[in-house]
mmCIF file of C-alpha atoms in Angstrom:
data_model
loop_
_atom_site.group_PDB
_atom_site.id
_atom_site.type_symbol
_atom_site.label_atom_id
_atom_site.label_comp_id
_atom_site.label_asym_id
_atom_site.label_seq_id
_atom_site.Cartn_x
_atom_site.Cartn_y
_atom_site.Cartn_z
ATOM 1 C CA MET A 1 -35.803 -38.444 -104.894
ATOM 2 C CA THR A 2 -36.617 -35.129 -103.235
ATOM 3 C CA LEU A 3 -34.326 -32.170 -103.600
ATOM 4 C CA SER A 4 -33.359 -30.816 -100.211
ATOM 5 C CA SER A 5 -33.531 -27.105 -99.610
ATOM 6 C CA PRO A 6 -30.917 -25.903 -97.122
ATOM 7 C CA SER A 7 -31.170 -22.536 -95.522
ATOM 8 C CA ALA A 8 -30.544 -19.705 -97.946
ATOM 9 C CA PRO A 9 -30.699 -15.948 -97.739
ATOM 10 C CA SER A 10 -34.197 -14.538 -97.886
ATOM 11 C CA HIS A 11 -33.250 -12.033 -100.562
ATOM 12 C CA VAL A 12 -30.858 -11.736 -103.453
ATOM 13 C CA PRO A 13 -27.437 -10.380 -102.504
ATOM 14 C CA PRO A 14 -26.500 -6.943 -103.770
ATOM 15 C CA GLU A 15 -25.197 -6.564 -107.288
ATOM 16 C CA SER A 16 -21.480 -6.618 -107.848
ATOM 17 C CA GLY A 17 -21.766 -3.145 -109.376
ATOM 18 C CA HIS A 18 -21.926 -1.691 -105.857
ATOM 19 C CA GLY A 19 -18.329 -2.730 -105.393
ATOM 20 C CA THR A 20 -17.410 -0.692 -108.457
ATOM 21 C CA GLU A 21 -18.946 2.366 -106.835
ATOM 22 C CA LYS A 22 -16.952 1.734 -103.667
ATOM 23 C CA ASN A 23 -13.736 1.399 -105.659
ATOM 24 C CA HIS A 24 -14.443 4.771 -107.322
ATOM 25 C CA SER A 25 -15.911 6.491 -104.272
ATOM 26 C CA GLY A 26 -13.367 9.254 -104.654
ATOM 27 C CA ASP A 27 -14.300 9.951 -108.290
ATOM 28 C CA PRO A 28 -17.947 11.119 -108.655
ATOM 29 C CA ARG A 29 -17.746 10.905 -112.443
ATOM 30 C CA ALA A 30 -16.644 7.282 -112.335
ATOM 31 C CA VAL A 31 -19.492 6.477 -109.918
ATOM 32 C CA GLN A 32 -21.988 8.166 -112.252
ATOM 33 C CA LEU A 33 -20.655 6.248 -115.263
ATOM 34 C CA ALA A 34 -20.879 2.984 -113.331
ATOM 35 C CA ARG A 35 -24.529 3.699 -112.484
ATOM 36 C CA ILE A 36 -25.320 4.549 -116.103
ATOM 37 C CA TYR A 37 -23.616 1.337 -117.240
ATOM 38 C CA ALA A 38 -25.637 -0.728 -114.731
ATOM 39 C CA LEU A 39 -28.877 0.948 -115.874
ATOM 40 C CA LEU A 40 -28.089 0.311 -119.554
ATOM 41 C CA ARG A 41 -27.255 -3.311 -118.785
ATOM 42 C CA LEU A 42 -30.556 -3.778 -116.943
ATOM 43 C CA THR A 43 -32.482 -2.083 -119.766
ATOM 44 C CA LEU A 44 -30.811 -4.304 -122.354
ATOM 45 C CA ALA A 45 -31.606 -7.436 -120.344
ATOM 46 C CA ILE A 46 -35.276 -6.450 -119.976
ATOM 47 C CA THR A 47 -35.480 -5.636 -123.709
ATOM 48 C CA ILE A 48 -34.026 -9.008 -124.660
ATOM 49 C CA VAL A 49 -36.472 -10.833 -122.382
ATOM 50 C CA VAL A 50 -39.467 -8.919 -123.791
ATOM 51 C CA MET A 51 -38.342 -9.533 -127.392
ATOM 52 C CA LEU A 52 -37.805 -13.213 -126.637
ATOM 53 C CA ILE A 53 -41.304 -13.525 -125.178
ATOM 54 C CA TRP A 54 -42.773 -11.676 -128.153
ATOM 55 C CA VAL A 55 -41.013 -13.784 -130.792
ATOM 56 C CA VAL A 56 -41.077 -17.284 -129.285
ATOM 57 C CA GLY A 57 -43.810 -16.908 -126.688
ATOM 58 C CA ASP A 58 -45.639 -20.090 -127.713
ATOM 59 C CA VAL A 59 -42.459 -22.132 -127.386
ATOM 60 C CA LEU A 60 -41.830 -20.661 -123.924
ATOM 61 C CA MET A 61 -45.396 -21.536 -122.931
ATOM 62 C CA VAL A 62 -44.796 -25.145 -124.050
ATOM 63 C CA ILE A 63 -41.640 -25.260 -121.928
ATOM 64 C CA PHE A 64 -43.477 -23.839 -118.923
ATOM 65 C CA ALA A 65 -46.398 -26.266 -119.405
ATOM 66 C CA ALA A 66 -43.939 -29.175 -119.571
ATOM 67 C CA THR A 67 -42.289 -27.884 -116.386
ATOM 68 C CA LEU A 68 -45.705 -27.766 -114.708
ATOM 69 C CA VAL A 69 -46.343 -31.387 -115.720
ATOM 70 C CA ALA A 70 -42.914 -32.346 -114.392
ATOM 71 C CA VAL A 71 -43.606 -30.638 -111.054
ATOM 72 C CA ILE A 72 -46.876 -32.570 -110.706
ATOM 73 C CA LEU A 73 -45.302 -35.935 -111.562
ATOM 74 C CA HIS A 74 -42.246 -35.283 -109.382
ATOM 75 C CA ASN A 75 -44.297 -34.407 -106.304
ATOM 76 C CA LEU A 76 -46.749 -37.283 -106.776
ATOM 77 C CA ALA A 77 -43.795 -39.658 -107.121
ATOM 78 C CA GLY A 78 -42.238 -38.108 -104.016
ATOM 79 C CA ILE A 79 -45.407 -38.826 -102.026
ATOM 80 C CA VAL A 80 -45.404 -42.460 -103.183
ATOM 81 C CA GLU A 81 -41.680 -42.715 -102.453
ATOM 82 C CA ARG A 82 -42.111 -41.479 -98.872
ATOM 83 C CA ARG A 83 -45.131 -43.694 -98.208
ATOM 84 C CA THR A 84 -43.795 -46.927 -99.730
ATOM 85 C CA HIS A 85 -39.992 -46.402 -99.455
ATOM 86 C CA MET A 86 -39.589 -47.601 -103.048
ATOM 87 C CA PRO A 87 -36.948 -46.036 -105.344
ATOM 88 C CA TYR A 88 -37.887 -42.775 -106.986
ATOM 89 C CA TRP A 89 -37.845 -44.148 -110.528
ATOM 90 C CA LEU A 90 -40.169 -46.970 -109.504
ATOM 91 C CA ALA A 91 -42.492 -44.555 -107.695
ATOM 92 C CA LEU A 92 -42.597 -42.324 -110.776
ATOM 93 C CA GLY A 93 -43.386 -45.332 -112.967
ATOM 94 C CA ALA A 94 -46.200 -46.336 -110.629
ATOM 95 C CA VAL A 95 -47.655 -42.819 -110.745
ATOM 96 C CA VAL A 96 -47.557 -42.758 -114.552
ATOM 97 C CA VAL A 97 -49.171 -46.205 -114.788
ATOM 98 C CA VAL A 98 -51.937 -45.231 -112.351
ATOM 99 C CA LEU A 99 -52.652 -41.986 -114.210
ATOM 100 C CA ILE A 100 -52.752 -43.722 -117.587
ATOM 101 C CA GLY A 101 -54.952 -46.465 -116.137
ATOM 102 C CA ALA A 102 -57.360 -43.954 -114.613
ATOM 103 C CA LEU A 103 -57.591 -41.999 -117.866
ATOM 104 C CA THR A 104 -58.108 -45.191 -119.869
ATOM 105 C CA GLY A 105 -60.817 -46.360 -117.479
ATOM 106 C CA LEU A 106 -62.578 -42.994 -117.678
ATOM 107 C CA ILE A 107 -62.506 -43.053 -121.479
ATOM 108 C CA TRP A 108 -63.654 -46.681 -121.579
ATOM 109 C CA SER A 109 -66.553 -46.162 -119.187
ATOM 110 C CA SER A 110 -67.701 -42.621 -119.927
ATOM 111 C CA GLY A 111 -65.851 -41.699 -123.114
ATOM 112 C CA PRO A 112 -68.647 -42.524 -125.591
ATOM 113 C CA GLU A 113 -71.233 -40.664 -123.519
ATOM 114 C CA ILE A 114 -68.984 -37.631 -123.024
ATOM 115 C CA SER A 115 -68.088 -37.567 -126.737
ATOM 116 C CA GLU A 116 -71.730 -37.819 -127.760
ATOM 117 C CA GLN A 117 -72.724 -35.051 -125.370
ATOM 118 C CA ALA A 118 -69.788 -32.917 -126.512
ATOM 119 C CA VAL A 119 -70.938 -33.183 -130.146
ATOM 120 C CA LYS A 120 -74.507 -32.322 -129.157
ATOM 121 C CA LEU A 121 -73.226 -29.450 -127.017
ATOM 122 C CA ARG A 122 -71.254 -27.998 -129.922
ATOM 123 C CA THR A 123 -74.268 -28.256 -132.232
ATOM 124 C CA ALA A 124 -76.583 -26.699 -129.670
ATOM 125 C CA LEU A 125 -74.181 -23.835 -128.964
ATOM 126 C CA SER A 126 -73.784 -23.143 -132.700
ATOM 127 C CA GLU A 127 -77.556 -22.947 -133.070
ATOM 128 C CA GLN A 128 -77.900 -20.661 -130.049
ATOM 129 C CA ALA A 129 -75.108 -18.398 -131.287
ATOM 130 C CA HIS A 130 -76.768 -18.199 -134.725
ATOM 131 C CA ASN A 131 -80.124 -17.336 -133.160
ATOM 132 C CA LEU A 132 -78.503 -14.729 -130.903
ATOM 133 C CA ARG A 133 -76.761 -13.101 -133.860
ATOM 134 C CA ASN A 134 -79.990 -12.975 -135.850
ATOM 135 C CA GLY A 135 -81.813 -11.482 -132.886
ATOM 136 C CA MET A 136 -79.145 -8.790 -132.425
ATOM 137 C CA GLY A 137 -79.330 -7.971 -136.136
ATOM 138 C CA ASP A 138 -82.981 -6.956 -135.762
ATOM 139 C CA SER A 139 -82.176 -3.964 -133.523
ATOM 140 C CA SER A 140 -79.985 -0.916 -134.039
ATOM 141 C CA THR A 141 -78.123 -1.497 -130.769
ATOM 142 C CA GLY A 142 -77.450 -5.107 -131.682
ATOM 143 C CA ARG A 143 -76.156 -4.138 -135.128
ATOM 144 C CA MET A 144 -73.850 -1.551 -133.566
ATOM 145 C CA ILE A 145 -72.429 -4.228 -131.234
ATOM 146 C CA LEU A 146 -71.945 -6.655 -134.119
ATOM 147 C CA ASP A 147 -70.201 -4.012 -136.213
ATOM 148 C CA ASN A 148 -67.642 -3.473 -133.440
ATOM 149 C CA LEU A 149 -67.035 -7.154 -132.677
ATOM 150 C CA PRO A 150 -64.288 -9.009 -134.576
ATOM 151 C CA THR A 151 -65.289 -11.850 -136.847
ATOM 152 C CA THR A 152 -63.612 -14.321 -134.512
ATOM 153 C CA LEU A 153 -66.306 -13.457 -131.925
ATOM 154 C CA GLY A 154 -69.163 -13.545 -134.410
ATOM 155 C CA GLY A 155 -69.074 -9.853 -135.299
ATOM 156 C CA ASN A 156 -68.716 -8.009 -138.573
ATOM 157 C CA GLU A 157 -65.416 -6.180 -138.039
ATOM 158 C CA ALA A 158 -62.588 -7.741 -140.028
ATOM 159 C CA THR A 159 -59.253 -7.874 -138.231
ATOM 160 C CA SER A 160 -56.281 -6.718 -140.273
ATOM 161 C CA GLY A 161 -53.221 -8.908 -140.384
ATOM 162 C CA ASN A 162 -49.913 -7.831 -138.938
ATOM 163 C CA SER A 163 -47.053 -6.738 -141.115
ATOM 164 C CA GLY A 164 -43.341 -6.294 -140.672
ATOM 165 C CA PHE A 165 -41.969 -7.479 -137.360
ATOM 166 C CA GLY A 166 -45.479 -8.269 -136.057
ATOM 167 C CA SER A 167 -45.911 -10.719 -138.916
ATOM 168 C CA LEU A 168 -42.555 -12.294 -138.110
ATOM 169 C CA ALA A 169 -43.512 -12.564 -134.436
ATOM 170 C CA GLY A 170 -46.861 -14.080 -135.343
ATOM 171 C CA SER A 171 -45.264 -16.681 -137.575
ATOM 172 C CA MET A 172 -42.650 -17.553 -134.986
ATOM 173 C CA THR A 173 -45.074 -17.781 -132.055
ATOM 174 C CA GLY A 174 -47.464 -19.839 -134.169
ATOM 175 C CA PHE A 175 -44.772 -22.385 -135.012
ATOM 176 C CA VAL A 176 -45.842 -24.948 -132.445
ATOM 177 C CA SER A 177 -49.531 -24.866 -133.311
ATOM 178 C CA SER A 178 -48.930 -24.896 -137.072
ATOM 179 C CA ALA A 179 -46.255 -27.601 -137.055
ATOM 180 C CA PHE A 180 -47.769 -30.019 -134.591
ATOM 181 C CA GLY A 181 -51.376 -29.036 -133.974
ATOM 182 C CA ALA A 182 -53.100 -29.136 -130.604
ATOM 183 C CA ALA A 183 -52.749 -32.899 -130.157
ATOM 184 C CA GLY A 184 -49.074 -32.834 -131.130
ATOM 185 C CA THR A 185 -48.339 -29.936 -128.811
ATOM 186 C CA LEU A 186 -50.036 -31.747 -125.948
ATOM 187 C CA ALA A 187 -47.959 -34.844 -126.689
ATOM 188 C CA VAL A 188 -44.766 -32.750 -126.665
ATOM 189 C CA ILE A 189 -45.733 -31.216 -123.320
ATOM 190 C CA LEU A 190 -46.469 -34.591 -121.714
ATOM 191 C CA ILE A 191 -43.354 -36.315 -123.059
ATOM 192 C CA ALA A 192 -41.054 -33.418 -122.168
ATOM 193 C CA GLY A 193 -42.675 -33.180 -118.723
ATOM 194 C CA LEU A 194 -42.056 -36.893 -118.154
ATOM 195 C CA TYR A 195 -38.392 -36.566 -119.094
ATOM 196 C CA PHE A 196 -38.048 -33.515 -116.823
ATOM 197 C CA ALA A 197 -39.589 -35.520 -113.963
ATOM 198 C CA ILE A 198 -37.331 -38.563 -114.518
ATOM 199 C CA SER A 199 -34.165 -36.607 -113.719
ATOM 200 C CA PRO A 200 -35.043 -33.086 -112.545
ATOM 201 C CA GLU A 201 -31.613 -32.528 -111.029
ATOM 202 C CA LEU A 202 -30.043 -32.792 -114.509
ATOM 203 C CA TYR A 203 -31.972 -29.791 -115.816
ATOM 204 C CA VAL A 204 -31.898 -27.754 -112.602
ATOM 205 C CA ASN A 205 -28.148 -28.214 -112.197
ATOM 206 C CA GLY A 206 -27.670 -27.241 -115.834
ATOM 207 C CA MET A 207 -29.495 -23.983 -115.198
ATOM 208 C CA LEU A 208 -27.510 -23.334 -112.024
ATOM 209 C CA ARG A 209 -24.217 -23.756 -113.904
ATOM 210 C CA MET A 210 -25.113 -20.679 -115.960
ATOM 211 C CA VAL A 211 -25.500 -18.590 -112.800
ATOM 212 C CA PRO A 212 -22.370 -16.821 -111.430
ATOM 213 C CA HIS A 213 -20.942 -18.735 -108.494
ATOM 214 C CA PRO A 214 -21.677 -16.114 -105.768
ATOM 215 C CA TYR A 215 -25.388 -16.265 -106.620
ATOM 216 C CA ARG A 216 -25.859 -20.010 -107.113
ATOM 217 C CA MET A 217 -27.189 -20.806 -103.645
ATOM 218 C CA THR A 218 -29.717 -17.989 -103.905
ATOM 219 C CA ALA A 219 -30.724 -19.093 -107.419
ATOM 220 C CA ARG A 220 -31.092 -22.675 -106.164
ATOM 221 C CA GLU A 221 -33.391 -21.556 -103.368
ATOM 222 C CA LEU A 222 -35.468 -19.451 -105.771
ATOM 223 C CA LEU A 223 -35.886 -22.402 -108.164
ATOM 224 C CA LEU A 224 -36.973 -24.655 -105.318
ATOM 225 C CA THR A 225 -39.404 -21.984 -104.134
ATOM 226 C CA ALA A 226 -40.908 -21.745 -107.623
ATOM 227 C CA GLY A 227 -41.293 -25.529 -107.780
ATOM 228 C CA ARG A 228 -43.008 -25.725 -104.389
ATOM 229 C CA THR A 229 -45.339 -22.890 -105.358
ATOM 230 C CA LEU A 230 -46.324 -24.505 -108.662
ATOM 231 C CA TRP A 231 -47.128 -27.756 -106.861
ATOM 232 C CA ALA A 232 -49.202 -25.994 -104.190
ATOM 233 C CA TRP A 233 -51.111 -23.973 -106.793
ATOM 234 C CA THR A 234 -51.785 -27.025 -108.981
ATOM 235 C CA ALA A 235 -52.949 -29.200 -106.086
ATOM 236 C CA GLY A 236 -55.296 -26.505 -104.816
ATOM 237 C CA GLN A 237 -56.652 -25.727 -108.274
ATOM 238 C CA ALA A 238 -57.242 -29.423 -109.047
ATOM 239 C CA LEU A 239 -59.382 -29.759 -105.912
ATOM 240 C CA ASP A 240 -61.242 -26.574 -106.805
ATOM 241 C CA MET A 241 -61.911 -27.773 -110.369
ATOM 242 C CA THR A 242 -63.192 -31.138 -109.162
ATOM 243 C CA VAL A 243 -65.659 -29.585 -106.705
ATOM 244 C CA VAL A 244 -66.941 -27.031 -109.231
ATOM 245 C CA GLY A 245 -67.357 -29.682 -111.934
ATOM 246 C CA LEU A 246 -69.259 -32.074 -109.651
ATOM 247 C CA LEU A 247 -71.529 -29.361 -108.240
ATOM 248 C CA SER A 248 -72.269 -28.069 -111.748
ATOM 249 C CA PHE A 249 -73.129 -31.551 -113.032
ATOM 250 C CA ILE A 250 -75.361 -32.384 -110.061
ATOM 251 C CA GLY A 251 -77.133 -29.013 -110.173
ATOM 252 C CA LEU A 252 -77.758 -29.111 -113.931
ATOM 253 C CA TRP A 253 -78.981 -32.696 -113.697
ATOM 254 C CA CYS A 254 -81.426 -31.758 -110.935
ATOM 255 C CA ILE A 255 -82.738 -28.794 -112.952
ATOM 256 C CA GLY A 256 -83.178 -31.046 -115.979
ATOM 257 C CA VAL A 257 -80.802 -29.255 -118.355
ATOM 258 C CA PRO A 258 -79.692 -31.441 -121.278
ATOM 259 C CA LEU A 259 -76.033 -32.443 -121.604
ATOM 260 C CA ALA A 260 -75.444 -31.976 -117.863
ATOM 261 C CA LEU A 261 -72.370 -34.235 -117.845
ATOM 262 C CA ALA A 262 -70.618 -32.404 -120.681
ATOM 263 C CA LEU A 263 -71.509 -29.014 -119.203
ATOM 264 C CA GLY A 264 -70.156 -30.104 -115.806
ATOM 265 C CA VAL A 265 -66.882 -31.198 -117.417
ATOM 266 C CA VAL A 266 -66.662 -27.841 -119.235
ATOM 267 C CA ALA A 267 -67.294 -25.930 -115.987
ATOM 268 C CA GLY A 268 -64.631 -27.914 -114.131
ATOM 269 C CA LEU A 269 -61.997 -27.547 -116.853
ATOM 270 C CA ALA A 270 -62.739 -23.851 -117.360
ATOM 271 C CA ASN A 271 -62.207 -23.247 -113.637
ATOM 272 C CA PHE A 272 -58.487 -23.898 -114.220
ATOM 273 C CA ILE A 273 -58.469 -20.210 -115.183
ATOM 274 C CA PRO A 274 -59.448 -18.293 -112.005
ATOM 275 C CA TYR A 275 -62.309 -15.772 -112.236
ATOM 276 C CA ILE A 276 -62.488 -15.647 -116.048
ATOM 277 C CA GLY A 277 -62.987 -19.419 -116.243
ATOM 278 C CA ALA A 278 -66.124 -19.165 -114.117
ATOM 279 C CA PHE A 279 -67.842 -17.058 -116.785
ATOM 280 C CA VAL A 280 -66.487 -19.190 -119.627
ATOM 281 C CA GLY A 281 -67.879 -22.339 -117.999
ATOM 282 C CA ALA A 282 -71.265 -20.765 -117.259
ATOM 283 C CA VAL A 283 -72.024 -19.353 -120.728
ATOM 284 C CA PRO A 284 -72.648 -22.707 -122.496
ATOM 285 C CA ALA A 285 -74.930 -23.915 -119.696
ATOM 286 C CA VAL A 286 -76.949 -20.680 -119.703
ATOM 287 C CA LEU A 287 -77.346 -20.775 -123.488
ATOM 288 C CA ILE A 288 -78.528 -24.385 -123.423
ATOM 289 C CA ALA A 289 -80.910 -23.634 -120.538
ATOM 290 C CA LEU A 290 -82.366 -20.603 -122.344
ATOM 291 C CA SER A 291 -83.206 -22.869 -125.283
ATOM 292 C CA GLN A 292 -85.392 -24.828 -122.830
ATOM 293 C CA GLY A 293 -87.095 -21.728 -121.461
ATOM 294 C CA THR A 294 -86.560 -18.474 -119.583
ATOM 295 C CA ARG A 295 -87.262 -20.136 -116.235
ATOM 296 C CA GLU A 296 -84.541 -22.750 -116.791
ATOM 297 C CA GLY A 297 -82.131 -20.025 -117.882
ATOM 298 C CA PHE A 298 -82.592 -18.039 -114.685
ATOM 299 C CA MET A 299 -82.325 -21.213 -112.605
ATOM 300 C CA VAL A 300 -78.974 -22.064 -114.213
ATOM 301 C CA MET A 301 -77.741 -18.490 -113.643
ATOM 302 C CA GLY A 302 -78.684 -18.831 -109.979
ATOM 303 C CA LEU A 303 -76.994 -22.234 -109.794
ATOM 304 C CA TYR A 304 -73.683 -20.972 -111.147
ATOM 305 C CA ALA A 305 -73.865 -17.860 -108.963
ATOM 306 C CA ALA A 306 -74.352 -20.080 -105.899
ATOM 307 C CA ILE A 307 -71.487 -22.375 -106.945
ATOM 308 C CA GLN A 308 -69.138 -19.451 -107.437
ATOM 309 C CA PHE A 309 -70.213 -17.926 -104.105
ATOM 310 C CA PHE A 310 -69.436 -21.247 -102.389
ATOM 311 C CA GLU A 311 -66.155 -21.587 -104.278
ATOM 312 C CA GLY A 312 -65.041 -18.032 -103.524
ATOM 313 C CA ASN A 313 -66.098 -17.832 -99.859
ATOM 314 C CA VAL A 314 -65.715 -21.418 -98.630
ATOM 315 C CA MET A 315 -63.471 -23.448 -100.949
ATOM 316 C CA ALA A 316 -60.916 -20.768 -101.830
ATOM 317 C CA PRO A 317 -60.107 -19.756 -98.206
ATOM 318 C CA LEU A 318 -59.700 -23.420 -97.214
ATOM 319 C CA ILE A 319 -57.451 -24.118 -100.198
ATOM 320 C CA GLN A 320 -55.364 -20.968 -99.725
ATOM 321 C CA ARG A 321 -54.478 -21.997 -96.174
ATOM 322 C CA HIS A 322 -52.336 -24.774 -97.643
ATOM 323 C CA ALA A 323 -51.728 -23.506 -101.177
ATOM 324 C CA VAL A 324 -51.124 -20.118 -102.771
ATOM 325 C CA GLN A 325 -52.935 -16.872 -102.043
ATOM 326 C CA MET A 326 -52.967 -14.516 -105.018
ATOM 327 C CA PRO A 327 -54.527 -11.035 -105.008
ATOM 328 C CA PRO A 328 -57.598 -11.076 -107.309
ATOM 329 C CA GLY A 329 -56.647 -7.805 -109.009
ATOM 330 C CA LEU A 330 -53.166 -9.071 -109.834
ATOM 331 C CA THR A 331 -54.582 -12.384 -111.068
ATOM 332 C CA ILE A 332 -56.958 -10.720 -113.527
ATOM 333 C CA LEU A 333 -54.276 -8.247 -114.624
ATOM 334 C CA SER A 334 -51.790 -11.063 -115.303
ATOM 335 C CA GLN A 335 -54.412 -12.956 -117.312
ATOM 336 C CA THR A 336 -55.023 -9.843 -119.394
ATOM 337 C CA ILE A 337 -51.317 -9.208 -120.014
ATOM 338 C CA PHE A 338 -50.287 -12.783 -120.807
ATOM 339 C CA GLY A 339 -53.474 -13.376 -122.796
ATOM 340 C CA THR A 340 -52.813 -10.276 -124.908
ATOM 341 C CA ILE A 341 -49.159 -11.146 -125.552
ATOM 342 C CA LEU A 342 -49.385 -14.933 -125.902
ATOM 343 C CA GLY A 343 -53.032 -15.589 -126.745
ATOM 344 C CA ILE A 344 -54.975 -18.555 -125.348
ATOM 345 C CA PRO A 345 -51.884 -20.409 -123.974
ATOM 346 C CA GLY A 346 -50.873 -17.281 -122.071
ATOM 347 C CA LEU A 347 -54.374 -16.874 -120.652
ATOM 348 C CA ILE A 348 -54.482 -20.512 -119.504
ATOM 349 C CA LEU A 349 -51.044 -20.516 -117.881
ATOM 350 C CA ALA A 350 -51.086 -16.940 -116.562
ATOM 351 C CA SER A 351 -52.148 -17.856 -113.019
ATOM 352 C CA PRO A 352 -49.547 -20.570 -112.224
ATOM 353 C CA LEU A 353 -46.837 -18.480 -113.883
ATOM 354 C CA THR A 354 -47.812 -15.426 -111.842
ATOM 355 C CA ALA A 355 -47.965 -17.499 -108.656
ATOM 356 C CA ALA A 356 -44.416 -18.734 -109.249
ATOM 357 C CA LEU A 357 -43.137 -15.241 -110.056
ATOM 358 C CA LEU A 358 -44.783 -13.811 -106.925
ATOM 359 C CA ALA A 359 -43.224 -16.513 -104.746
ATOM 360 C CA VAL A 360 -39.788 -15.908 -106.250
ATOM 361 C CA ALA A 361 -40.125 -12.138 -105.832
ATOM 362 C CA ASP A 362 -41.265 -12.573 -102.227
ATOM 363 C CA ARG A 363 -38.276 -14.808 -101.499
ATOM 364 C CA ALA A 364 -35.781 -12.615 -103.346
ATOM 365 C CA THR A 365 -36.696 -9.298 -101.715
ATOM 366 C CA PRO A 366 -36.516 -8.264 -98.042
ATOM 367 C CA GLU A 367 -39.727 -7.631 -96.113
ATOM 368 C CA LEU A 368 -40.828 -4.064 -95.450
ATOM 369 C CA LYS A 369 -40.111 -2.659 -92.028
ATOM 370 C CA GLU A 370 -43.023 -1.472 -89.929
ATOM 371 C CA ASP A 371 -42.331 2.205 -90.627
ATOM 372 C CA GLU A 372 -42.081 1.525 -94.367
ATOM 373 C CA ARG A 373 -45.539 0.021 -94.696
ATOM 374 C CA VAL A 374 -48.474 2.025 -96.016
#
């Protein structure tokens, strides 16, 4: 079942408030009051959205993550449906069975080894972090850095808790993690995503019913655009993660770094977050390599630099031809903003969310004329 997307206007139609100005074109005061009313209404709407994100941001991130899962399942089922001509529900069931089977096979064949290496990796990283902290404590510069780092990052500066509304926001946004835990939240995301994918038209049509009738076709086109963009971004990022993970594992194994498989998995998963994930995935490998010797540490740094050069100059351009092209500055800025407001979930989901918002904004606004461009 694939939702068709008939031709729709390339930008959102003008607000109905313009008609009010036309009706009062002879009364400048009435026109001014209408403009002030429209501005206040827009300000109120923006304030409500910001407050909603601040208070229940974690819940919104769970909903968006479930939507992302639904988009993946829906498009995979659509591919199977077109290739095999089987009903959509049967194609979706086949996709779910194949994914569960692949995950079960991976856990059965490599699960014990990955788990063992993950435990060793955690122990080794804890030891390296402890040694690094002790080494920094022996110098005045190191002590100054530690005194300005929060305790969550291994420093000495205690972070003060929020009070008042900040405390309320923190308790509300932490509801999901405190009530369910990471495993429970993941289960909620997967189950909700599956239900979204089973009958996507039910939820999309429900959203469209809340849109005023003159704008429904435009809203429908914008929703479809967001869905196509999320699928393109996810498919491209999955390919990118796979290549980075395999190259990291092979390179670390050739160098002789311990726990190469676990470090390769970490590098691949961390690459889900563009740019920042590259550094996050490289740090554990460099720390482990430095425990083997300075030479191994520099070799691992060179390896990850080469992988990122290949990923940024060869893989990314090839992927962006068929997927989503996002400006690097905007990507990093969105990660900073969403990570600051929503924490780790916001940092992880910042890129697909920004890609969808950019696609919707591009579809909803008219292109610049030649004389309007900078």
